[in-house]
PDB file of C-alpha atoms in Angstrom:
ATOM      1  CA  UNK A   1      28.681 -23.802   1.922  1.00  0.00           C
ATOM      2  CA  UNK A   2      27.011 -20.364   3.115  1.00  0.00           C
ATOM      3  CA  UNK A   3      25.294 -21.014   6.518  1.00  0.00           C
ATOM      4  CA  UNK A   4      23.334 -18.126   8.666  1.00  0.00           C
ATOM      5  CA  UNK A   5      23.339 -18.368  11.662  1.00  0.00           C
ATOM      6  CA  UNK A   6      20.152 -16.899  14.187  1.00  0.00           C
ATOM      7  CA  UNK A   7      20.657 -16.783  18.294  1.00  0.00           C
ATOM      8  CA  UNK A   8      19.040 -17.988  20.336  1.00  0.00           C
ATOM      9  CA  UNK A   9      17.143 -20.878  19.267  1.00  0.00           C
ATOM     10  CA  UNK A  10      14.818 -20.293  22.044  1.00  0.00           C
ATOM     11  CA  UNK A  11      13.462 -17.444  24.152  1.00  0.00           C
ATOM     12  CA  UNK A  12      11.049 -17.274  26.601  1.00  0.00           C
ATOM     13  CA  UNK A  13      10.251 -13.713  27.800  1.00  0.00           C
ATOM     14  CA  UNK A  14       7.333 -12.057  29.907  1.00  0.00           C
ATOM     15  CA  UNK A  15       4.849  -9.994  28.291  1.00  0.00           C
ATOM     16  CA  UNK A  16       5.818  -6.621  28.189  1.00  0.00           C
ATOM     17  CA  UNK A  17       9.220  -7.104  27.861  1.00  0.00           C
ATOM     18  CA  UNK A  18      11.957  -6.622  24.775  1.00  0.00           C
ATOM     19  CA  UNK A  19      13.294  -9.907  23.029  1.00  0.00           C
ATOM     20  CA  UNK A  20      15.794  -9.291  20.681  1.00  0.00           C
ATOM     21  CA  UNK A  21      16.994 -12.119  17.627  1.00  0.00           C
ATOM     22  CA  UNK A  22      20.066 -12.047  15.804  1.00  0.00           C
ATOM     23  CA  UNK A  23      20.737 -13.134  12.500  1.00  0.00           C
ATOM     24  CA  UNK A  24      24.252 -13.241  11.126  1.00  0.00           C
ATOM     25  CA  UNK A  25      25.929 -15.048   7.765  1.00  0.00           C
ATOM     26  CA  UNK A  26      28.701 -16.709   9.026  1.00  0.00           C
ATOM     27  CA  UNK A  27      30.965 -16.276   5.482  1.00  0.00           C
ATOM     28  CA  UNK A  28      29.671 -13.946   3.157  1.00  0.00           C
ATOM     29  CA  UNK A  29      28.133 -10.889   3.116  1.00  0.00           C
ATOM     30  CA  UNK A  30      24.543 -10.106   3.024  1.00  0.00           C
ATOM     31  CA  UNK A  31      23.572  -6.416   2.155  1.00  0.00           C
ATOM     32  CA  UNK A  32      19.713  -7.766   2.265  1.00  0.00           C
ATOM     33  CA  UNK A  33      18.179  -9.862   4.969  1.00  0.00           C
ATOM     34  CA  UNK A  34      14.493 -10.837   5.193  1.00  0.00           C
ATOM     35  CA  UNK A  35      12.646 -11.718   8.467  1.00  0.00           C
ATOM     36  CA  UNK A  36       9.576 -14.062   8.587  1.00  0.00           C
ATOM     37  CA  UNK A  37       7.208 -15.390  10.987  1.00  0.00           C
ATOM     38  CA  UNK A  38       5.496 -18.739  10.859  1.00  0.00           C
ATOM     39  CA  UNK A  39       2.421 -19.739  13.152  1.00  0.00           C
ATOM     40  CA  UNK A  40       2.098 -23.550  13.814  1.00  0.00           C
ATOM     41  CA  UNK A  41       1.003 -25.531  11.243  1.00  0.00           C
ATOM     42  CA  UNK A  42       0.999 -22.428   8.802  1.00  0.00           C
ATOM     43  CA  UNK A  43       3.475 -21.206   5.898  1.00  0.00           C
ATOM     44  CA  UNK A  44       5.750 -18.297   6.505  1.00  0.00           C
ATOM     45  CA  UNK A  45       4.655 -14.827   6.436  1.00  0.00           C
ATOM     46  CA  UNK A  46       7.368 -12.510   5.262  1.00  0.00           C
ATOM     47  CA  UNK A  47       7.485  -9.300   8.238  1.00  0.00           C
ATOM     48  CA  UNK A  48      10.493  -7.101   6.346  1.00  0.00           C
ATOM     49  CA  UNK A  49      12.784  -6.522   4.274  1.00  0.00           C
ATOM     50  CA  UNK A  50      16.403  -5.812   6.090  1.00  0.00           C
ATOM     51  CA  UNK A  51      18.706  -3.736   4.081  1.00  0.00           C
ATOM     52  CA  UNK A  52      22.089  -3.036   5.231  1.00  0.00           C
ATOM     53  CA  UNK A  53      22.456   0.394   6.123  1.00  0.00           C
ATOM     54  CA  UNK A  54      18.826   1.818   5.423  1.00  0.00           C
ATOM     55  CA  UNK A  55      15.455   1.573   6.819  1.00  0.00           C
ATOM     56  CA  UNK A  56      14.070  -2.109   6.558  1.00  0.00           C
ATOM     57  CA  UNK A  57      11.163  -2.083   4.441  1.00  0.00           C
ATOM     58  CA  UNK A  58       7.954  -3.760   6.201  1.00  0.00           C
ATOM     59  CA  UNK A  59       5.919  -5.744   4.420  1.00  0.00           C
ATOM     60  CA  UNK A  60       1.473  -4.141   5.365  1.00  0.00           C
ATOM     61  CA  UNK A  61       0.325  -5.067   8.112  1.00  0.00           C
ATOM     62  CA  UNK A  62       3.438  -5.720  10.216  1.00  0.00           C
ATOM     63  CA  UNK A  63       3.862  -2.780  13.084  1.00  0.00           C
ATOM     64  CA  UNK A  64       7.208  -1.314  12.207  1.00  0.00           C
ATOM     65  CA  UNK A  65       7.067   0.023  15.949  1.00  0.00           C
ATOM     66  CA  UNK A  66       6.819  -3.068  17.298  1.00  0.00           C
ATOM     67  CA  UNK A  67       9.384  -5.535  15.294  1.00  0.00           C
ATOM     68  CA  UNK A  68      12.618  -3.275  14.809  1.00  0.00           C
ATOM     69  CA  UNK A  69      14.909  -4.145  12.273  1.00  0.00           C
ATOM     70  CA  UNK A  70      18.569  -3.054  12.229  1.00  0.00           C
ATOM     71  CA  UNK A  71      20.937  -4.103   9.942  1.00  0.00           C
ATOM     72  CA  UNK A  72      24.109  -2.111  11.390  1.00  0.00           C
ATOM     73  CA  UNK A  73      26.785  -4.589   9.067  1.00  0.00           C
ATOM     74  CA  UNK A  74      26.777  -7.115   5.976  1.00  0.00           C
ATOM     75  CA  UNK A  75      26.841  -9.923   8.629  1.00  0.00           C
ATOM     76  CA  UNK A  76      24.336  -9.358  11.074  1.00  0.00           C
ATOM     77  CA  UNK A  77      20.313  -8.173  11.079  1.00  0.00           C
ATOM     78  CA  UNK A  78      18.602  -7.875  14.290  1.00  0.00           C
ATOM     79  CA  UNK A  79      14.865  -8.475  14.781  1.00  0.00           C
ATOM     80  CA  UNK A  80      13.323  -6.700  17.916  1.00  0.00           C
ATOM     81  CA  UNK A  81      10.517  -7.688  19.494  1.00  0.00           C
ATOM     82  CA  UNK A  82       9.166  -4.614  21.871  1.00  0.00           C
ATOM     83  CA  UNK A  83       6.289  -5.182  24.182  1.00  0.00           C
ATOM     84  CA  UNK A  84       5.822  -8.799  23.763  1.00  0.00           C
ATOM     85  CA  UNK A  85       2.591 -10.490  24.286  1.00  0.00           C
ATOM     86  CA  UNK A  86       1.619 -14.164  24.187  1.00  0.00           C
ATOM     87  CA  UNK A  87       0.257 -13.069  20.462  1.00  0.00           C
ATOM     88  CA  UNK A  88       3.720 -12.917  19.441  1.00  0.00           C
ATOM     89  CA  UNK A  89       4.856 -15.995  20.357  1.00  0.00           C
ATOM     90  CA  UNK A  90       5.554 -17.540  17.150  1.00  0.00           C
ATOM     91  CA  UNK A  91       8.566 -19.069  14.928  1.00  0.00           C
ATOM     92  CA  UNK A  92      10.827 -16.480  13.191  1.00  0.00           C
ATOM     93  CA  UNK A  93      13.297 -17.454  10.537  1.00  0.00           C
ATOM     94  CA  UNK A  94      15.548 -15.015   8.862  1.00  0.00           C
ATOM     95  CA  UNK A  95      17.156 -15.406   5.392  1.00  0.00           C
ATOM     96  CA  UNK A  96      20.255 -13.874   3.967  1.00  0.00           C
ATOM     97  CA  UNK A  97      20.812 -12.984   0.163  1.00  0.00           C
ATOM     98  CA  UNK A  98      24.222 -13.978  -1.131  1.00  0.00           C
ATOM     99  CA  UNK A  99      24.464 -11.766  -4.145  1.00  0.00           C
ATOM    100  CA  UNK A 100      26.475 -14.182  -6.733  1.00  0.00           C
ATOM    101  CA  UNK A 101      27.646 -13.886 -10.305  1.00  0.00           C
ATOM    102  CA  UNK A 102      26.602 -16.351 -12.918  1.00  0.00           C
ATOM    103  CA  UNK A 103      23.658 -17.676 -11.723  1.00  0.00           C
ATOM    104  CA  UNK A 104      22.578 -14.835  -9.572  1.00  0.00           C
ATOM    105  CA  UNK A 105      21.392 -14.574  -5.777  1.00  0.00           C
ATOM    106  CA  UNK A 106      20.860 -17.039  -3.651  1.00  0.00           C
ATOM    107  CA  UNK A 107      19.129 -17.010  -0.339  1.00  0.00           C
ATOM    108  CA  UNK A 108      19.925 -18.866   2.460  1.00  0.00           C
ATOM    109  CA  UNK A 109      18.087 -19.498   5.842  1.00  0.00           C
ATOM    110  CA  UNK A 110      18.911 -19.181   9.681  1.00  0.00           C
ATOM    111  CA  UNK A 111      17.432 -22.555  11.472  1.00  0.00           C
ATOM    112  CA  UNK A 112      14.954 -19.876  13.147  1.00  0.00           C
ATOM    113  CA  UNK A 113      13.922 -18.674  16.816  1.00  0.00           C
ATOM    114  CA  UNK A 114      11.387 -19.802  19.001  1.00  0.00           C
ATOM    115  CA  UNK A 115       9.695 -17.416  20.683  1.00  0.00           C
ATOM    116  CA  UNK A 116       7.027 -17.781  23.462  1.00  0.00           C
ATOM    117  CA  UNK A 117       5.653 -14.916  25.310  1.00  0.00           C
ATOM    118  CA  UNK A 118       4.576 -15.872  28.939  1.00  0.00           C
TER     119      UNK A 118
ATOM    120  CA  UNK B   1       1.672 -11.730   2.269  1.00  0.00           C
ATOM    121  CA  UNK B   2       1.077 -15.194   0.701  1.00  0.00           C
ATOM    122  CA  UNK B   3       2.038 -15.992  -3.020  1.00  0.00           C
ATOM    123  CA  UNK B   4      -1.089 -18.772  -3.794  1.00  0.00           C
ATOM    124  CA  UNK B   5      -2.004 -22.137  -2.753  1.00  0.00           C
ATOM    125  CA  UNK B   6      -0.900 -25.444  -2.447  1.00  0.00           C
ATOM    126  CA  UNK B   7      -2.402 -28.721  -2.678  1.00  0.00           C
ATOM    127  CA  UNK B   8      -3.312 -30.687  -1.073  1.00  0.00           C
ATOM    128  CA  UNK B   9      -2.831 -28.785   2.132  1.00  0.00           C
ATOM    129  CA  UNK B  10      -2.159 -32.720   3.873  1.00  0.00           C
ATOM    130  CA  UNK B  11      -0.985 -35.752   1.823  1.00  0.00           C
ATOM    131  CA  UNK B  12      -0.692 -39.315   3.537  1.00  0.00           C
ATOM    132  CA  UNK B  13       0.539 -41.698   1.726  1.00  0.00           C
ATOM    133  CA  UNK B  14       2.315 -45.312   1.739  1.00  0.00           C
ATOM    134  CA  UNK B  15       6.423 -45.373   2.283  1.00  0.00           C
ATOM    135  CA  UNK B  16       7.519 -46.269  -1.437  1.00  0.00           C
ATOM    136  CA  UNK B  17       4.302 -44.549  -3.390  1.00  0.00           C
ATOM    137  CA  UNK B  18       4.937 -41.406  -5.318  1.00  0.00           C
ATOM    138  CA  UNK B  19       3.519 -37.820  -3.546  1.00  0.00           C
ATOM    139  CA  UNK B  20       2.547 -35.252  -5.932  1.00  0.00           C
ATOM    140  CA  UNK B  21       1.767 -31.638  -4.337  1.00  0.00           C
ATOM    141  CA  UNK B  22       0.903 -28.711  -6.434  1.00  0.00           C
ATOM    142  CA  UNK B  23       1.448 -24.963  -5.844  1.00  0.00           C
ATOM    143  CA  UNK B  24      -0.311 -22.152  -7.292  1.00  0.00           C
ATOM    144  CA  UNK B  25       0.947 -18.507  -7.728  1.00  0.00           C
ATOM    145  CA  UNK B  26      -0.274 -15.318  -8.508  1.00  0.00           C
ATOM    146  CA  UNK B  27       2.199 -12.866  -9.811  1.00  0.00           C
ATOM    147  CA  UNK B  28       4.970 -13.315 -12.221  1.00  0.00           C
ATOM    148  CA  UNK B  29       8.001 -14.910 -11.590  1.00  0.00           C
ATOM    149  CA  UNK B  30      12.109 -14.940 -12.223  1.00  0.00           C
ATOM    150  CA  UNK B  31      11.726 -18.151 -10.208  1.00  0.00           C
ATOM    151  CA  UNK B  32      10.128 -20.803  -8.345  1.00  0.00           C
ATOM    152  CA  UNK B  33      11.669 -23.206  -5.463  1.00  0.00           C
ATOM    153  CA  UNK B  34      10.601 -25.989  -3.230  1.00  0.00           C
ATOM    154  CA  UNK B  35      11.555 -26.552   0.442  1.00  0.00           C
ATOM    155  CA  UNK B  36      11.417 -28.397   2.848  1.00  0.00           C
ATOM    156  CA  UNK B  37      10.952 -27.898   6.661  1.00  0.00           C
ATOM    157  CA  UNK B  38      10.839 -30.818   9.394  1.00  0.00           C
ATOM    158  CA  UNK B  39       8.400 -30.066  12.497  1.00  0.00           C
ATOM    159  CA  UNK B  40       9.935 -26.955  14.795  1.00  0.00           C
ATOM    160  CA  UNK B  41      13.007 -26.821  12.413  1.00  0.00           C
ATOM    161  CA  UNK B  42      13.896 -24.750   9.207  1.00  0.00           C
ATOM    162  CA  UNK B  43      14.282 -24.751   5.787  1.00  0.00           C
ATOM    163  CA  UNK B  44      15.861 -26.875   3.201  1.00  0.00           C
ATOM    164  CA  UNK B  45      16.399 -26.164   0.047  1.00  0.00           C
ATOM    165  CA  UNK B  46      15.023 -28.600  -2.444  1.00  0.00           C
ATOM    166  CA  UNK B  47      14.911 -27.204  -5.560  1.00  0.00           C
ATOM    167  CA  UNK B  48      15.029 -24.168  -7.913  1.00  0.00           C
ATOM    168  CA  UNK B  49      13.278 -23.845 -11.116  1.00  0.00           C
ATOM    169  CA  UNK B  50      13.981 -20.611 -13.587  1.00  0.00           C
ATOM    170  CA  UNK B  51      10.968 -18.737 -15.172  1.00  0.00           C
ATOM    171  CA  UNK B  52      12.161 -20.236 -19.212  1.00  0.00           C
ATOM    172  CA  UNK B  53      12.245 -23.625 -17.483  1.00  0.00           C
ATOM    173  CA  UNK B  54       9.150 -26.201 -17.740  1.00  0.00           C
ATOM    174  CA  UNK B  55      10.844 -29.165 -15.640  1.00  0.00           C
ATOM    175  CA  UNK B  56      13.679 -30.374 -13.334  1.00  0.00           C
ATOM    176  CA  UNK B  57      15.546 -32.926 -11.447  1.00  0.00           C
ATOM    177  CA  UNK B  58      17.013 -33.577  -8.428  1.00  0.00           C
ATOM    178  CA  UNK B  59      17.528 -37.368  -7.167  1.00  0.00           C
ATOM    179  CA  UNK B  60      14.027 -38.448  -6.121  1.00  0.00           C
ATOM    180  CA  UNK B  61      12.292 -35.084  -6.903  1.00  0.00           C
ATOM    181  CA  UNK B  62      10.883 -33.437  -9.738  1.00  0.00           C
ATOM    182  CA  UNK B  63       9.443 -30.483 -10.322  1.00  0.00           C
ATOM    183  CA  UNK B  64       7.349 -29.037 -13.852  1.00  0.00           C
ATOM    184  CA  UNK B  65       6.510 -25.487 -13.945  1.00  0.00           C
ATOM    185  CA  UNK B  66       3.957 -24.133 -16.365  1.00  0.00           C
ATOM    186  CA  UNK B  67       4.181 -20.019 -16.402  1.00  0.00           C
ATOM    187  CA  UNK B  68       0.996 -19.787 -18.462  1.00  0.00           C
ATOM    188  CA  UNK B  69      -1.185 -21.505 -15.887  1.00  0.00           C
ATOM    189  CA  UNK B  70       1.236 -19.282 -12.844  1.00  0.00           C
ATOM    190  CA  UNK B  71       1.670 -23.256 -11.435  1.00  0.00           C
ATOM    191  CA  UNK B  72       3.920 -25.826 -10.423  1.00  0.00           C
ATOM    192  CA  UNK B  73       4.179 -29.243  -8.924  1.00  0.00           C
ATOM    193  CA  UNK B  74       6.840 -31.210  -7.373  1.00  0.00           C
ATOM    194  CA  UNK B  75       7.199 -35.161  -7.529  1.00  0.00           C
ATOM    195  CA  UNK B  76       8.504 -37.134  -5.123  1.00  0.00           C
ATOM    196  CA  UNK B  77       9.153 -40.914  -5.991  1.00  0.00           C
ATOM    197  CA  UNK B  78       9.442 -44.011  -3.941  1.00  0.00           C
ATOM    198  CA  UNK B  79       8.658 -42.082  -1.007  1.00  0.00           C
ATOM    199  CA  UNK B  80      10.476 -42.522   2.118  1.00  0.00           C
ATOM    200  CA  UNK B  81       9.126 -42.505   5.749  1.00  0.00           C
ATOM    201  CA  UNK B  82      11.952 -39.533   6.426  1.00  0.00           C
ATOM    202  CA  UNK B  83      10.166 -37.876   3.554  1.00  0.00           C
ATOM    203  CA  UNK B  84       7.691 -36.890   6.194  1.00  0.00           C
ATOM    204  CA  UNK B  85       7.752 -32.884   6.274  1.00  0.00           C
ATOM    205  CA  UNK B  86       6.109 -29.964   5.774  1.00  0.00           C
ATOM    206  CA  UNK B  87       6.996 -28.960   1.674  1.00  0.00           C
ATOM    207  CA  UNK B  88       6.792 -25.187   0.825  1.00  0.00           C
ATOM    208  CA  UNK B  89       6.778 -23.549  -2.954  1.00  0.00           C
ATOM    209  CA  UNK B  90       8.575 -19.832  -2.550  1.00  0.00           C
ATOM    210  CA  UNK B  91       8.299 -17.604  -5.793  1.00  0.00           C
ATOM    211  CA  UNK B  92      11.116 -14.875  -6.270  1.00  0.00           C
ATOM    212  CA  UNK B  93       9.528 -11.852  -8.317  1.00  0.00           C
ATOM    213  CA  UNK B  94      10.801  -8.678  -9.411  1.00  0.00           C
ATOM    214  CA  UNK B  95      11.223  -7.487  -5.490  1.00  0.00           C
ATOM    215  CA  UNK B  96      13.972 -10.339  -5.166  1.00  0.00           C
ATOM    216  CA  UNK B  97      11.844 -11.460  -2.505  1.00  0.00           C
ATOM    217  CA  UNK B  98      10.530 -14.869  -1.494  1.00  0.00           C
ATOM    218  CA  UNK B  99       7.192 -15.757  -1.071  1.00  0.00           C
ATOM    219  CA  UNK B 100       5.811 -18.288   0.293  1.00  0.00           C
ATOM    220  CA  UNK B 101       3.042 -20.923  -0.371  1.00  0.00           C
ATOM    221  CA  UNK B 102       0.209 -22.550   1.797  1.00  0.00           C
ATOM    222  CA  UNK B 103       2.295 -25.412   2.402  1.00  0.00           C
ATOM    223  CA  UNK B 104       1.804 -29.289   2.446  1.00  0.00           C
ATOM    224  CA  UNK B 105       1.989 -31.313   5.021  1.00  0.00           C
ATOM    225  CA  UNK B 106       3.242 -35.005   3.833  1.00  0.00           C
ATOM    226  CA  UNK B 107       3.083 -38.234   6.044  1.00  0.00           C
ATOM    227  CA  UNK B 108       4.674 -41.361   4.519  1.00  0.00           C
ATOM    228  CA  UNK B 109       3.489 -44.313   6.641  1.00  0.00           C
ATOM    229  CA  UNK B 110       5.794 -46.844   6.766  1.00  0.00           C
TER     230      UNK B 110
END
């Protein structure tokens, strides 16, 4: 079946610094990718909207400036985090829409990143 | 943003007794699904339900959906103690985007 794929599982990085997570489907091609973040013990809040070859479209309240988005192919969305600070720490999945015939899209999800912020 | 609520927002029940949660949603719908995510992990797919669809199956699971009320709820019989999870409804609108729920958090004690 479809699988996607995000790298790495874990980070730890020092406040202040760039983190950057990768999200790839491994065998099909994804011309929309979503990013989410989930606190602990809380649902999933979705950050943006990741479209291949265009601006990523951020849901309010997330800081474009300080999440970047590219999605430079149909296999791979990248989710920077720029001037991290313990705040950020947090869980953040990615999901991959497998356009399909018949009964339509389906979206799969990465296993998602850890992120902690020292 | 979040979609609605879920109920309870914790469920502990007996290994082998049936867990009902319920999800609540705001906007309308082309669909409605169910996952599941273990502690620290991600998602599972449980379950999708269409918009013209008022119930489902899967195995141990089932799920009713009543547009008119913008509400669902997903069964799960003869629980299991590795039923124990977090269980998330996700709506897919008109943005092809999912959103997600409040969540549950279900304990089956063995």
């Amino acid at each position: 079946g479809a699988v996607v794929s995000q790298h790495p599982s874990r980070v730890i990085c020092k406040s202040g610094t760039s983190v950057k997570i990768e999200c790839r489907s491994l065998d099909f091609q994804a011309t929309t990718m979503f990013w989410y973040r989930q606190f602990p013990k809380q649902s999933l809040m979705l950050m943006a909207t990741s479209n291949e070859g265009s601006k990523a479209t951020y849901e309010q309240g997330v800081e474009k400036d300080k999440f970047l988005i590219n999605h430079a192919s149909l296999t791979l969305s990248t989710l920077t985090v720029t001037s991290a600070h313990p705040e950020d720490s947090s869980f953040y999945i990615c999901s991959a829409r497998r356009q399909g015939s018949g009964s339509g899209n389906t979206i799969y999800f990465g296993e998602g990143s850890w992120l902690t912020v020292v | 943003s979040q979609q609605g609520e879920e109920d309870p927002q914790a469920l502990s029940i007996q290994e082998g007794e049936n867990a009902t949660m319920n999800c609540s949603y705001k906007t309308s719908i082309n669909n409605l699904q169910w996952y599941r995510q273990n502690s620290g992990r991600g998602l599972v797919h449980l379950i999708l339900i269409r918009s013209n669809e008022r119930e489902k199956h899967s195995g141990r699971l089932r799920v009713t959906l009543d547009t008119s009320k913008k509400s669902s709820s997903l069964l799960i019989t003869a629980s299991r103690a590795a039923d124990t999870a977090s269980y998330f409804c996700a709506t897919l609108g008109g943005a092809q985007k999912l959103v997600f729920g409040q969540g549950t958090r279900l304990t089956i004690n063995p």
